[in-house]
Amino acid sequence: MAKSKSNTSGMKRVLQVRRRRANRSRGGDGFIFTILAAFGVFFAYPLVYAINNAFKPLNEIFLVPPALFVKSPTMNNFADLFILMSRSWVSFSRYIFNTMFITVAGTIGLIVFASMGAYVVSKYPFPGSKKFFNLVVTTLMFTGYVTAIPNYLIVSGLGWVDTYRSVVIPAFAMPMGFFLLKQFIDTIPDTLIEAAKIDGGTEGWIFLKIIMPLIKPAWLTVMIFSIQALWNARASNFIYKEQLKTLPFALGQILGGGIARAGVGAAVTLFVMIVPLAAFMVTQSNVIATMANSGIKE
Amino acid sequence: MSLKNYTAKKKRNLNYLLKSMKEYKTCYLFLAPYAIVFGMFICAPVVVSIFYSITYFKIFEPPKFVGLQNYINLILGDDVFLTAVKNTFIMAAVTGPLGYLASFLFAWFIYELPRYLRAFVTLVFYAPSISGSAFMIWQVIFSSDSYGYINGLLIQLGIVERPILWLSDPNYMMATMLVVILWMSLGAGFLAFVAGLSTVDESLYEAGLVDGVKNRWQELWYITLPSMKGMLMFGAVMAITQSFGVADVTTALAGFPSTDYAVHTVVNHLVDFGSIRFEMGYASAIATLLFLTMILCNKAIQKMLARVGT
């Protein structure tokens, strides 16, 4: 009797979920808002500073103590940047194309290769699958500083120096991407895959039509990491031909001008930041939106 | 057990292995593209550099086998290395757990927000990681003259009389670095948590409600955390990698080498030998030791995470 009573009250609370999420006290909400607001200022500071700096005239950039917000915004820094760009020996659009190509190709390859592998490692106990995953976890922890030399030896052994391949193909192997995707696929119930098999789905079909849509938040997140890494890649170890050099490399040369180019430098910083930032905003709203309609259920 | 019996058993095992490998043929096809690239560009370099750690290798000459000499020199003869180990352990012990906790708590708090706010607030918290070298701003904040934000404020309030050398006085350097590293710690793990929270099955929450979950904290412990164990593991590995791998921040803010090596880290030491002195064998030995430490930490954390939600 008592049990059924508690059940009905429970059901009532479930029905309330639609209006206001259950088990949420107003006090707790207030607490969370306060914490987020307080720390938000602390974390957002640099971004605000970098954006403002790009629009500051020179005298404001060198203001002591520095001001956070710009007083008289100007586009001069960007104008100067474009003048400098047009003077460069290789046309500037070429650097932009190089970096875009590397970023797009590397990211697509990583997502396709890593999610295919992660799917079978997560869902099938084939001989070696556990061992392979442990290997990936282990390599996550090796710092890039020491593997730089062996990496160069391998790339040059393959004859890939001065090609896009030298940056694009190794990007496919990012262990972080494989690891994250595998962890996500683990949360998909096996019964879903079995049901699809009974319906006559082939492995390829299941992977494309069931797994990939369900792990959208995961590959969008991997995409952010990959774009961030590749967009900022200087590739100075592998690429020596001026026509193939990347955008961060070219911008680094502009910044080499030192203090005289502080204004341009601020514009460059914003310019480089904008792409990962935009990618992040687009994918994040997507990651959150998928939640509304994914509902992985058995 | 005769030898004949033993070989027969082995043969049977091998046959079984081959048979099951054949059965999972498609799996190997799926894994092959990634496995090949991974083997070539991630595994091979790691193996090569572990091999270099037992050689004397100065880039321009072929490596010479020296056994464990590099390791012996490191531990017995390199005082700076021991300082670096101490510093790295302090940084990892403080920023690892705190950064991990902060990543999860902030991700979860954001998940508690109304949906239209989430993407924006995520961006605000992820900003330090996405804006590349934005940590340089801390140089202004901690600047050692009275124009630095913090010194200016402290002098105005009459707390100190002379500016504090946050970035070059060994008494304060470590604390300053810890603040900056923590500020940067909402990285890959944080984003994975944000994404992970969004895939927890909503019907589990409803079921929990019926079963008598009383508040959001109980919901967190009994439902949310257990359903995202995979992400928790990912976050932990990322936290270890980040907190043991500190190098750029100390170089950029405290200089290289820092005063009295007060914030010299193991990776700083590694870069010193690997990229400046080109003693690759020695640098590889440092990397291998660092790597082993991280693996041990990872094992310990795996054990702890197994208890979540019980």
Coordinates of C-alpha atoms in Angstrom, one line a residue:
Chain A
M1 CA 0.0 0.0 0.0
A2 CA 2.7 2.4 1.1
K3 CA 4.8 1.4 -1.8
S4 CA 2.1 2.2 -4.4
K5 CA 1.6 5.6 -2.8
S6 CA 5.3 6.6 -3.1
N7 CA 5.1 5.3 -6.7
T8 CA 2.2 7.6 -7.6
S9 CA 3.9 10.6 -6.1
G10 CA 7.0 9.6 -8.1
M11 CA 4.9 9.5 -11.2
K12 CA 3.6 12.9 -10.4
R13 CA 7.1 14.2 -10.2
V14 CA 7.9 12.7 -13.5
L15 CA 5.1 14.6 -15.1
Q16 CA 6.5 17.8 -13.7
V17 CA 9.8 17.2 -15.5
R18 CA 8.5 18.8 -18.6
R19 CA 8.0 22.2 -16.9
R20 CA 10.9 22.3 -14.6
R21 CA 13.6 19.6 -14.2
A22 CA 12.9 17.5 -11.2
N23 CA 14.9 17.5 -8.0
R24 CA 16.2 21.1 -8.7
S25 CA 16.0 23.5 -5.7
R26 CA 15.9 27.2 -6.4
G27 CA 18.8 27.7 -3.9
G28 CA 20.9 25.2 -5.8
D29 CA 20.2 26.9 -9.0
G30 CA 21.3 30.2 -7.5
F31 CA 24.5 28.7 -6.2
I32 CA 25.4 27.3 -9.6
F33 CA 24.7 30.6 -11.3
T34 CA 26.8 32.5 -8.8
I35 CA 29.8 30.1 -9.2
L36 CA 29.6 30.2 -13.0
A37 CA 29.3 33.9 -13.1
A38 CA 32.3 34.5 -10.8
F39 CA 34.6 32.1 -12.5
G40 CA 33.3 33.1 -15.9
V41 CA 34.9 36.5 -15.6
F42 CA 38.2 34.9 -14.6
F43 CA 38.2 32.5 -17.6
A44 CA 36.8 34.9 -20.2
Y45 CA 39.3 37.7 -19.5
P46 CA 41.9 36.8 -22.1
L47 CA 39.5 36.3 -24.9
V48 CA 37.9 39.7 -24.2
Y49 CA 41.4 41.2 -24.0
A50 CA 42.6 39.7 -27.2
I51 CA 39.5 40.8 -29.1
N52 CA 39.7 44.4 -27.8
N53 CA 43.4 44.6 -28.4
A54 CA 42.9 44.0 -32.1
F55 CA 40.8 47.1 -32.4
K56 CA 43.0 49.4 -30.3
P57 CA 45.0 52.2 -31.9
L58 CA 48.8 52.0 -31.1
N59 CA 48.7 54.5 -28.2
E60 CA 46.1 52.4 -26.4
I61 CA 48.0 49.2 -26.9
F62 CA 51.0 50.7 -25.1
L63 CA 48.9 52.2 -22.4
V64 CA 50.3 51.6 -18.9
P65 CA 48.6 50.1 -17.0
P66 CA 46.9 48.3 -19.9
A67 CA 43.1 48.9 -20.3
L68 CA 40.9 45.9 -21.0
F69 CA 38.4 47.7 -23.2
V70 CA 39.1 49.7 -26.3
K71 CA 38.2 53.4 -26.1
S72 CA 38.4 54.5 -29.7
P73 CA 38.1 51.4 -31.9
T74 CA 39.9 51.4 -35.2
M75 CA 40.4 49.0 -38.1
N76 CA 44.0 50.3 -38.7
N77 CA 45.6 47.1 -37.4
F78 CA 43.8 45.0 -40.0
A79 CA 44.6 47.5 -42.7
D80 CA 48.2 47.3 -41.8
L81 CA 48.0 43.5 -41.7
F82 CA 46.6 43.4 -45.3
I83 CA 49.3 45.8 -46.6
L84 CA 52.0 43.5 -45.1
M85 CA 50.3 40.5 -46.5
S86 CA 50.2 41.9 -50.0
R87 CA 54.0 42.6 -49.9
S88 CA 54.9 39.0 -49.1
W89 CA 56.7 37.0 -51.8
V90 CA 54.2 34.1 -52.1
S91 CA 50.7 35.4 -52.4
F92 CA 49.1 35.4 -49.0
S93 CA 46.0 33.4 -50.1
R94 CA 48.4 30.6 -50.8
Y95 CA 49.3 30.3 -47.1
I96 CA 45.6 30.4 -46.2
F97 CA 44.8 27.7 -48.7
N98 CA 47.7 25.5 -47.4
T99 CA 46.5 25.7 -43.8
M100 CA 42.9 25.2 -44.8
F101 CA 43.7 22.2 -46.9
I102 CA 45.7 20.6 -44.1
T103 CA 43.1 21.3 -41.6
V104 CA 40.1 19.9 -43.6
A105 CA 41.9 16.9 -45.0
G106 CA 43.5 15.9 -41.6
T107 CA 40.3 16.3 -39.7
I108 CA 38.1 14.3 -42.1
G109 CA 40.7 11.5 -42.3
L110 CA 41.0 11.4 -38.5
I111 CA 37.2 11.2 -38.0
V112 CA 36.7 8.5 -40.6
F113 CA 39.7 6.3 -39.7
A114 CA 39.4 6.7 -35.9
S115 CA 35.6 6.1 -35.7
M116 CA 35.8 3.0 -37.9
G117 CA 38.5 1.5 -35.7
A118 CA 36.9 2.7 -32.5
Y119 CA 33.6 1.1 -33.5
V120 CA 35.0 -2.4 -33.9
V121 CA 37.3 -2.2 -30.9
S122 CA 34.4 -1.1 -28.7
K123 CA 31.9 -3.6 -29.9
Y124 CA 33.7 -6.8 -30.9
P125 CA 35.9 -8.9 -28.7
F126 CA 38.2 -9.9 -31.6
P127 CA 41.7 -11.1 -30.7
G128 CA 43.9 -8.1 -30.0
S129 CA 41.2 -5.5 -29.6
K130 CA 41.8 -4.9 -25.9
K131 CA 45.6 -4.8 -26.4
F132 CA 45.2 -2.3 -29.2
F133 CA 43.1 0.0 -27.1
N134 CA 45.6 -0.2 -24.2
L135 CA 48.3 0.7 -26.6
V136 CA 46.4 3.8 -27.7
V137 CA 45.8 4.8 -24.1
T138 CA 49.5 4.4 -23.4
T139 CA 50.6 6.6 -26.3
L140 CA 48.3 9.3 -25.2
M141 CA 50.8 10.0 -22.4
F142 CA 54.0 10.3 -24.5
T143 CA 55.1 13.9 -24.9
G144 CA 55.5 15.2 -28.4
Y145 CA 58.8 16.9 -27.7
V146 CA 60.9 13.7 -27.9
T147 CA 59.1 11.9 -30.7
A148 CA 59.7 15.0 -32.9
I149 CA 63.1 13.6 -34.1
P150 CA 62.0 10.0 -34.8
N151 CA 59.0 11.4 -36.5
Y152 CA 61.1 13.5 -38.8
L153 CA 63.2 10.4 -39.6
I154 CA 60.1 8.5 -40.6
V155 CA 58.6 11.2 -42.7
S156 CA 61.8 11.8 -44.5
G157 CA 62.3 8.1 -45.0
L158 CA 59.0 8.0 -46.8
G159 CA 60.1 10.9 -49.0
W160 CA 57.3 13.0 -47.7
V161 CA 59.3 16.1 -46.8
D162 CA 57.8 19.2 -48.6
T163 CA 54.4 17.6 -49.2
Y164 CA 51.0 18.2 -47.6
R165 CA 51.1 14.5 -46.7
S166 CA 53.8 15.0 -44.1
V167 CA 51.3 16.9 -42.0
V168 CA 48.0 15.4 -43.1
I169 CA 48.6 11.7 -42.8
P170 CA 50.1 11.7 -39.3
A171 CA 47.1 13.8 -38.2
F172 CA 44.9 10.8 -38.9
A173 CA 46.5 8.9 -36.1
M174 CA 45.8 11.3 -33.2
P175 CA 45.3 8.9 -30.2
M176 CA 43.1 11.3 -28.4
G177 CA 40.5 11.1 -31.2
F178 CA 40.4 7.3 -31.2
F179 CA 40.2 7.2 -27.4
L180 CA 37.4 9.6 -27.1
L181 CA 35.3 8.0 -29.9
K182 CA 35.8 4.5 -28.4
Q183 CA 34.7 5.7 -24.9
F184 CA 31.5 7.2 -26.5
I185 CA 30.7 4.1 -28.6
D186 CA 30.9 2.1 -25.4
T187 CA 27.8 3.8 -24.2
I188 CA 25.7 2.6 -27.1
P189 CA 23.7 -0.5 -26.1
D190 CA 24.8 -3.7 -27.9
T191 CA 21.2 -4.6 -28.4
L192 CA 20.8 -1.8 -30.8
I193 CA 23.5 -3.3 -33.1
E194 CA 22.1 -6.8 -32.7
A195 CA 18.7 -5.6 -33.7
A196 CA 20.1 -3.9 -36.7
K197 CA 21.9 -7.2 -37.7
I198 CA 18.7 -9.2 -37.4
D199 CA 17.1 -6.7 -39.7
G200 CA 19.8 -7.6 -42.2
G201 CA 22.1 -4.6 -41.8
T202 CA 25.8 -5.1 -42.9
E203 CA 28.7 -3.8 -40.8
G204 CA 29.2 -0.8 -43.1
W205 CA 25.5 0.1 -43.0
I206 CA 25.3 -0.2 -39.2
F207 CA 28.4 2.0 -38.8
L208 CA 27.1 4.7 -41.1
K209 CA 23.5 4.7 -40.3
I210 CA 23.4 3.9 -36.6
I211 CA 26.8 4.4 -34.9
M212 CA 27.9 7.7 -36.6
P213 CA 24.6 9.6 -36.0
L214 CA 24.5 8.4 -32.3
I215 CA 28.1 9.5 -31.6
K216 CA 27.7 12.9 -33.2
P217 CA 28.7 14.8 -30.0
A218 CA 31.9 12.8 -29.9
W219 CA 33.1 13.3 -33.4
L220 CA 32.1 17.0 -33.2
T221 CA 34.3 17.2 -30.1
V222 CA 37.1 15.4 -31.8
M223 CA 36.7 17.8 -34.7
I224 CA 37.3 20.8 -32.5
F225 CA 40.6 19.3 -31.1
S226 CA 41.8 18.4 -34.6
I227 CA 40.9 21.8 -36.1
Q228 CA 42.6 23.5 -33.2
A229 CA 45.8 21.4 -33.6
L230 CA 46.0 21.6 -37.4
W231 CA 45.0 25.2 -37.8
N232 CA 47.9 26.2 -35.5
A233 CA 50.4 23.7 -37.1
R234 CA 53.6 25.4 -38.2
A235 CA 54.9 22.2 -39.7
S236 CA 58.3 23.9 -39.8
N237 CA 60.0 20.5 -39.5
F238 CA 58.5 19.0 -42.6
I239 CA 57.8 21.8 -45.0
Y240 CA 60.6 24.0 -46.4
K241 CA 59.1 25.2 -49.7
E242 CA 57.7 28.7 -49.4
Q243 CA 54.6 27.8 -51.5
L244 CA 53.6 25.0 -49.1
K245 CA 54.2 26.9 -45.8
T246 CA 51.4 27.2 -43.4
L247 CA 49.5 30.3 -42.2
P248 CA 50.8 30.3 -38.6
F249 CA 54.3 30.1 -40.0
A250 CA 53.8 33.1 -42.3
L251 CA 52.1 35.0 -39.5
G252 CA 55.0 34.1 -37.2
Q253 CA 57.3 35.8 -39.6
I254 CA 55.2 39.0 -39.6
L255 CA 55.3 39.0 -35.8
G256 CA 59.1 38.7 -36.0
G257 CA 59.0 42.4 -36.6
G258 CA 58.8 42.9 -32.9
I259 CA 57.4 45.9 -31.0
A260 CA 56.9 48.0 -34.2
R261 CA 54.3 45.6 -35.2
A262 CA 52.4 45.3 -32.0
G263 CA 49.2 46.5 -33.6
V264 CA 49.5 44.1 -36.5
G265 CA 50.4 41.4 -33.9
A266 CA 47.1 42.0 -32.1
A267 CA 45.2 41.7 -35.4
V268 CA 47.1 38.5 -36.3
T269 CA 46.2 37.0 -32.9
L270 CA 42.5 37.6 -33.5
F271 CA 42.8 36.4 -37.1
V272 CA 44.3 33.1 -36.1
M273 CA 41.9 32.6 -33.2
I274 CA 38.8 33.2 -35.2
V275 CA 38.6 29.9 -37.1
P276 CA 38.9 27.5 -34.2
L277 CA 36.5 29.8 -32.3
A278 CA 33.9 29.8 -35.1
A279 CA 34.3 26.0 -35.4
F280 CA 33.8 25.7 -31.7
M281 CA 30.7 27.7 -31.6
V282 CA 29.1 25.9 -34.5
T283 CA 29.9 22.4 -33.2
Q284 CA 29.0 23.3 -29.6
S285 CA 25.5 24.3 -30.4
N286 CA 25.3 21.1 -32.3
V287 CA 26.6 19.0 -29.5
I288 CA 24.0 20.4 -27.2
A289 CA 21.2 20.2 -29.8
T290 CA 21.9 16.5 -30.5
M291 CA 21.0 15.8 -26.8
A292 CA 17.5 16.9 -27.5
N293 CA 16.8 14.3 -30.1
S294 CA 19.4 11.5 -29.7
G295 CA 18.1 9.7 -26.6
I296 CA 20.1 6.5 -26.8
K297 CA 17.6 3.9 -25.5
E298 CA 17.6 0.2 -25.4
Chain B
M1 CA 51.8 -33.4 -18.8
S2 CA 54.1 -34.6 -21.6
L3 CA 55.7 -32.3 -24.1
K4 CA 53.6 -33.8 -26.8
N5 CA 50.4 -32.9 -24.9
Y6 CA 51.7 -29.4 -24.4
T7 CA 52.4 -28.8 -28.1
A8 CA 49.1 -30.2 -29.1
K9 CA 47.4 -27.8 -26.7
K10 CA 49.4 -25.0 -28.1
K11 CA 48.4 -26.0 -31.6
R12 CA 44.8 -26.1 -30.6
N13 CA 45.0 -22.6 -29.1
L14 CA 46.7 -21.3 -32.2
N15 CA 44.0 -22.9 -34.4
Y16 CA 41.3 -21.4 -32.2
L17 CA 43.0 -18.0 -32.5
L18 CA 43.2 -18.2 -36.2
K19 CA 39.6 -19.4 -36.5
S20 CA 38.3 -16.5 -34.3
M21 CA 40.5 -14.1 -36.3
K22 CA 38.9 -15.3 -39.5
E23 CA 35.5 -14.9 -37.9
Y24 CA 36.2 -11.3 -37.1
K25 CA 37.7 -10.6 -40.5
T26 CA 35.5 -7.4 -41.1
C27 CA 36.7 -6.0 -37.8
Y28 CA 40.3 -6.1 -38.9
L29 CA 39.3 -4.4 -42.1
F30 CA 37.7 -1.6 -40.2
L31 CA 40.6 -1.2 -37.8
A32 CA 43.3 -1.5 -40.5
P33 CA 43.4 2.1 -41.8
Y34 CA 43.8 3.6 -38.3
A35 CA 46.1 0.9 -37.1
I36 CA 48.5 1.4 -39.9
V37 CA 48.8 5.1 -39.5
F38 CA 48.9 4.8 -35.8
G39 CA 51.7 2.3 -35.9
M40 CA 53.7 4.4 -38.3
F41 CA 53.4 7.8 -36.8
I42 CA 52.7 7.2 -33.1
C43 CA 54.0 3.8 -32.0
A44 CA 57.1 3.7 -34.1
P45 CA 58.4 7.0 -32.8
V46 CA 57.7 6.1 -29.2
V47 CA 59.6 2.8 -29.6
V48 CA 62.4 4.5 -31.4
S49 CA 62.8 7.1 -28.6
I50 CA 62.8 4.4 -25.9
F51 CA 65.5 2.7 -27.8
Y52 CA 67.5 6.0 -28.0
S53 CA 67.3 6.3 -24.2
I54 CA 69.9 3.5 -23.8
T55 CA 72.3 5.1 -26.3
Y56 CA 74.5 8.1 -26.5
F57 CA 73.0 10.0 -29.4
K58 CA 73.9 13.5 -30.6
I59 CA 71.9 13.8 -33.8
F60 CA 74.9 14.2 -36.1
E61 CA 76.7 11.0 -35.1
P62 CA 75.2 7.5 -35.1
P63 CA 73.8 6.4 -31.7
K64 CA 76.2 4.4 -29.4
F65 CA 74.9 1.8 -27.0
V66 CA 75.5 2.8 -23.4
G67 CA 73.1 0.7 -21.4
L68 CA 71.6 2.4 -18.4
Q69 CA 74.2 5.1 -18.2
N70 CA 71.7 7.9 -19.1
Y71 CA 69.4 6.9 -16.3
I72 CA 72.2 6.6 -13.8
N73 CA 73.5 10.0 -14.8
L74 CA 70.0 11.5 -14.5
I75 CA 69.3 10.1 -11.0
L76 CA 72.7 10.3 -9.4
G77 CA 74.4 13.1 -11.2
D78 CA 71.9 15.7 -12.3
D79 CA 70.8 18.0 -9.5
V80 CA 68.7 20.1 -11.8
F81 CA 66.8 17.1 -12.9
L82 CA 65.9 16.3 -9.3
T83 CA 64.7 19.9 -8.8
A84 CA 62.6 19.5 -12.0
V85 CA 61.1 16.2 -10.7
K86 CA 60.2 17.9 -7.4
N87 CA 58.6 20.9 -9.2
T88 CA 56.7 18.6 -11.6
F89 CA 55.3 16.5 -8.8
I90 CA 54.1 19.6 -7.0
M91 CA 52.4 20.9 -10.1
A92 CA 50.9 17.6 -11.0
A93 CA 49.7 16.9 -7.5
V94 CA 47.9 20.3 -7.3
T95 CA 46.7 21.0 -10.8
G96 CA 45.9 17.4 -11.8
P97 CA 43.2 16.6 -9.2
L98 CA 42.0 20.2 -9.0
G99 CA 41.9 20.7 -12.7
Y100 CA 40.0 17.4 -13.2
L101 CA 37.5 18.3 -10.5
A102 CA 37.0 21.8 -11.9
S103 CA 36.6 20.4 -15.4
F104 CA 33.8 18.1 -14.3
L105 CA 32.1 20.5 -12.0
F106 CA 32.0 23.3 -14.5
A107 CA 30.8 21.0 -17.2
W108 CA 28.1 19.7 -15.0
F109 CA 27.1 23.1 -13.7
I110 CA 26.8 24.2 -17.4
Y111 CA 24.6 21.2 -18.1
E112 CA 22.3 22.4 -15.3
L113 CA 21.8 25.7 -17.1
P114 CA 18.9 26.3 -19.5
R115 CA 19.7 25.0 -22.9
Y116 CA 20.0 28.4 -24.7
L117 CA 22.8 29.5 -22.3
R118 CA 24.9 26.3 -22.5
A119 CA 26.9 26.9 -25.7
F120 CA 27.8 30.4 -24.8
V121 CA 28.9 29.6 -21.2
T122 CA 30.9 26.6 -22.5
L123 CA 32.7 29.0 -24.8
V124 CA 33.5 31.3 -21.9
F125 CA 35.1 28.6 -19.9
Y126 CA 36.9 27.0 -22.8
A127 CA 38.3 30.3 -23.9
P128 CA 41.8 30.0 -22.3
S129 CA 42.4 26.7 -24.1
I130 CA 41.1 27.9 -27.5
S131 CA 42.9 31.2 -27.6
G132 CA 46.4 29.8 -28.1
S133 CA 49.0 31.9 -26.4
A134 CA 46.5 34.1 -24.5
F135 CA 48.2 33.1 -21.3
M136 CA 50.7 35.8 -22.1
I137 CA 48.2 38.2 -20.5
W138 CA 49.3 36.8 -17.1
Q139 CA 52.6 38.5 -17.7
V140 CA 50.8 41.9 -17.5
I141 CA 48.7 40.8 -14.5
F142 CA 51.7 39.6 -12.5
S143 CA 54.1 42.2 -13.8
S144 CA 56.8 42.9 -11.3
D145 CA 56.5 46.7 -11.3
S146 CA 53.8 48.6 -9.7
Y147 CA 52.0 48.8 -13.0
G148 CA 51.2 45.1 -12.9
Y149 CA 47.5 44.6 -12.0
I150 CA 48.0 42.6 -8.8
N151 CA 50.9 44.6 -7.5
G152 CA 49.1 47.9 -8.3
L153 CA 46.1 46.7 -6.4
L154 CA 48.0 45.4 -3.4
I155 CA 50.0 48.7 -3.1
Q156 CA 46.8 50.7 -3.4
L157 CA 45.2 48.7 -0.6
G158 CA 48.3 49.2 1.5
I159 CA 48.9 45.4 1.9
V160 CA 52.4 45.5 0.5
E161 CA 54.8 48.4 0.2
R162 CA 57.1 47.3 -2.6
P163 CA 55.9 45.3 -5.6
I164 CA 56.3 41.6 -5.4
L165 CA 58.4 39.8 -8.0
W166 CA 55.7 37.2 -8.8
L167 CA 57.5 35.8 -11.8
S168 CA 61.1 36.0 -10.7
D169 CA 61.1 35.6 -6.9
P170 CA 61.5 31.9 -6.1
N171 CA 59.2 32.3 -3.1
Y172 CA 56.2 33.2 -5.2
M173 CA 56.9 31.7 -8.6
M174 CA 55.4 28.3 -7.9
A175 CA 52.2 29.7 -6.6
T176 CA 51.9 32.1 -9.6
M177 CA 52.4 29.2 -12.0
L178 CA 49.8 27.1 -10.2
V179 CA 47.2 29.8 -10.8
V180 CA 48.0 30.1 -14.5
I181 CA 48.1 26.3 -15.0
L182 CA 44.7 25.9 -13.2
W183 CA 43.3 28.6 -15.4
M184 CA 44.3 26.6 -18.5
S185 CA 43.1 23.3 -17.2
L186 CA 39.7 23.3 -18.7
G187 CA 40.8 21.6 -21.9
A188 CA 40.1 18.4 -23.7
G189 CA 38.6 16.7 -20.6
F190 CA 36.2 19.6 -20.0
L191 CA 34.9 19.4 -23.5
A192 CA 34.5 15.7 -23.4
F193 CA 32.5 16.0 -20.2
V194 CA 30.2 18.6 -21.8
A195 CA 29.6 16.2 -24.7
G196 CA 29.4 13.2 -22.4
L197 CA 26.7 14.7 -20.2
S198 CA 24.6 15.4 -23.3
T199 CA 24.5 11.7 -24.1
V200 CA 23.3 10.4 -20.8
D201 CA 19.9 8.6 -21.4
E202 CA 17.2 10.9 -20.2
S203 CA 14.9 8.0 -19.3
L204 CA 17.4 7.0 -16.6
Y205 CA 16.7 10.3 -14.8
E206 CA 13.0 9.6 -14.9
A207 CA 13.5 6.1 -13.6
G208 CA 15.7 7.5 -10.8
L209 CA 13.0 9.9 -9.8
V210 CA 10.6 7.0 -9.5
D211 CA 13.1 5.1 -7.5
G212 CA 13.5 7.9 -5.0
V213 CA 16.4 10.1 -6.0
K214 CA 16.0 13.1 -3.8
N215 CA 18.2 15.9 -5.2
R216 CA 20.6 16.8 -8.0
W217 CA 23.6 15.6 -6.0
Q218 CA 22.2 12.1 -5.6
E219 CA 21.2 12.1 -9.3
L220 CA 24.9 13.0 -10.1
W221 CA 26.3 10.2 -8.0
Y222 CA 23.9 7.4 -8.8
I223 CA 23.0 8.1 -12.4
T224 CA 25.1 10.7 -14.2
L225 CA 28.6 9.6 -13.0
P226 CA 28.1 5.8 -13.6
S227 CA 26.7 6.4 -17.1
M228 CA 29.7 8.4 -18.2
K229 CA 32.6 6.3 -16.8
G230 CA 34.2 6.3 -20.2
M231 CA 34.4 10.1 -20.3
L232 CA 35.6 10.2 -16.7
M233 CA 38.5 8.0 -17.7
F234 CA 39.2 10.1 -20.7
G235 CA 39.2 13.2 -18.5
A236 CA 41.6 11.6 -16.1
V237 CA 44.1 10.6 -18.7
M238 CA 44.0 14.1 -20.1
A239 CA 44.5 15.6 -16.7
I240 CA 47.5 13.5 -16.1
T241 CA 48.9 14.3 -19.6
Q242 CA 48.4 18.0 -19.0
S243 CA 49.6 18.3 -15.5
F244 CA 52.8 16.3 -16.0
G245 CA 53.5 18.0 -19.4
V246 CA 53.7 21.6 -18.2
A247 CA 56.5 23.5 -20.1
D248 CA 55.3 26.3 -22.4
V249 CA 53.8 28.3 -19.6
T250 CA 56.8 28.3 -17.3
T251 CA 59.1 29.2 -20.2
A252 CA 56.8 32.0 -21.4
L253 CA 56.1 33.5 -18.0
A254 CA 59.1 32.8 -15.8
G255 CA 61.7 32.6 -18.6
F256 CA 64.1 29.8 -19.4
P257 CA 65.8 28.8 -17.2
S258 CA 63.7 30.2 -14.4
T259 CA 65.3 31.8 -11.4
D260 CA 67.0 29.1 -9.3
Y261 CA 65.1 26.6 -11.4
A262 CA 62.2 27.3 -9.1
V263 CA 59.6 26.3 -11.7
H264 CA 61.9 24.2 -13.9
T265 CA 59.8 21.1 -15.0
V266 CA 60.8 17.7 -16.3
V267 CA 59.6 18.7 -19.8
N268 CA 61.6 21.9 -19.6
H269 CA 64.6 19.8 -18.8
L270 CA 63.7 17.5 -21.7
V271 CA 63.5 20.4 -24.1
D272 CA 66.8 21.7 -22.8
F273 CA 68.6 18.5 -23.7
G274 CA 66.5 17.5 -26.7
S275 CA 66.1 20.8 -28.7
I276 CA 68.9 23.0 -27.3
R277 CA 71.8 20.7 -26.5
F278 CA 70.8 18.0 -29.0
E279 CA 71.6 15.2 -26.6
M280 CA 68.8 12.9 -27.8
G281 CA 69.8 9.8 -25.8
Y282 CA 69.7 11.7 -22.5
A283 CA 66.5 13.5 -23.5
S284 CA 64.9 10.2 -24.4
A285 CA 65.8 8.8 -21.0
I286 CA 64.0 11.7 -19.4
A287 CA 61.0 11.2 -21.6
T288 CA 60.9 7.5 -20.7
L289 CA 61.0 8.1 -17.0
L290 CA 58.2 10.7 -17.3
F291 CA 56.2 8.3 -19.4
L292 CA 56.5 5.5 -16.8
T293 CA 55.4 7.8 -14.0
M294 CA 52.3 8.8 -16.0
I295 CA 51.4 5.2 -16.7
L296 CA 51.6 4.4 -13.0
C297 CA 49.4 7.3 -12.1
N298 CA 46.9 6.2 -14.8
K299 CA 46.7 2.7 -13.3
A300 CA 46.0 4.2 -9.8
I301 CA 43.3 6.4 -11.1
Q302 CA 41.7 3.6 -13.1
K303 CA 41.3 1.7 -9.8
M304 CA 39.7 4.7 -8.1
L305 CA 37.3 5.4 -10.9
A306 CA 36.0 1.8 -10.7
R307 CA 34.4 2.7 -7.5
V308 CA 32.3 5.6 -8.8
G309 CA 28.6 5.3 -8.2
T310 CA 28.7 2.5 -5.7

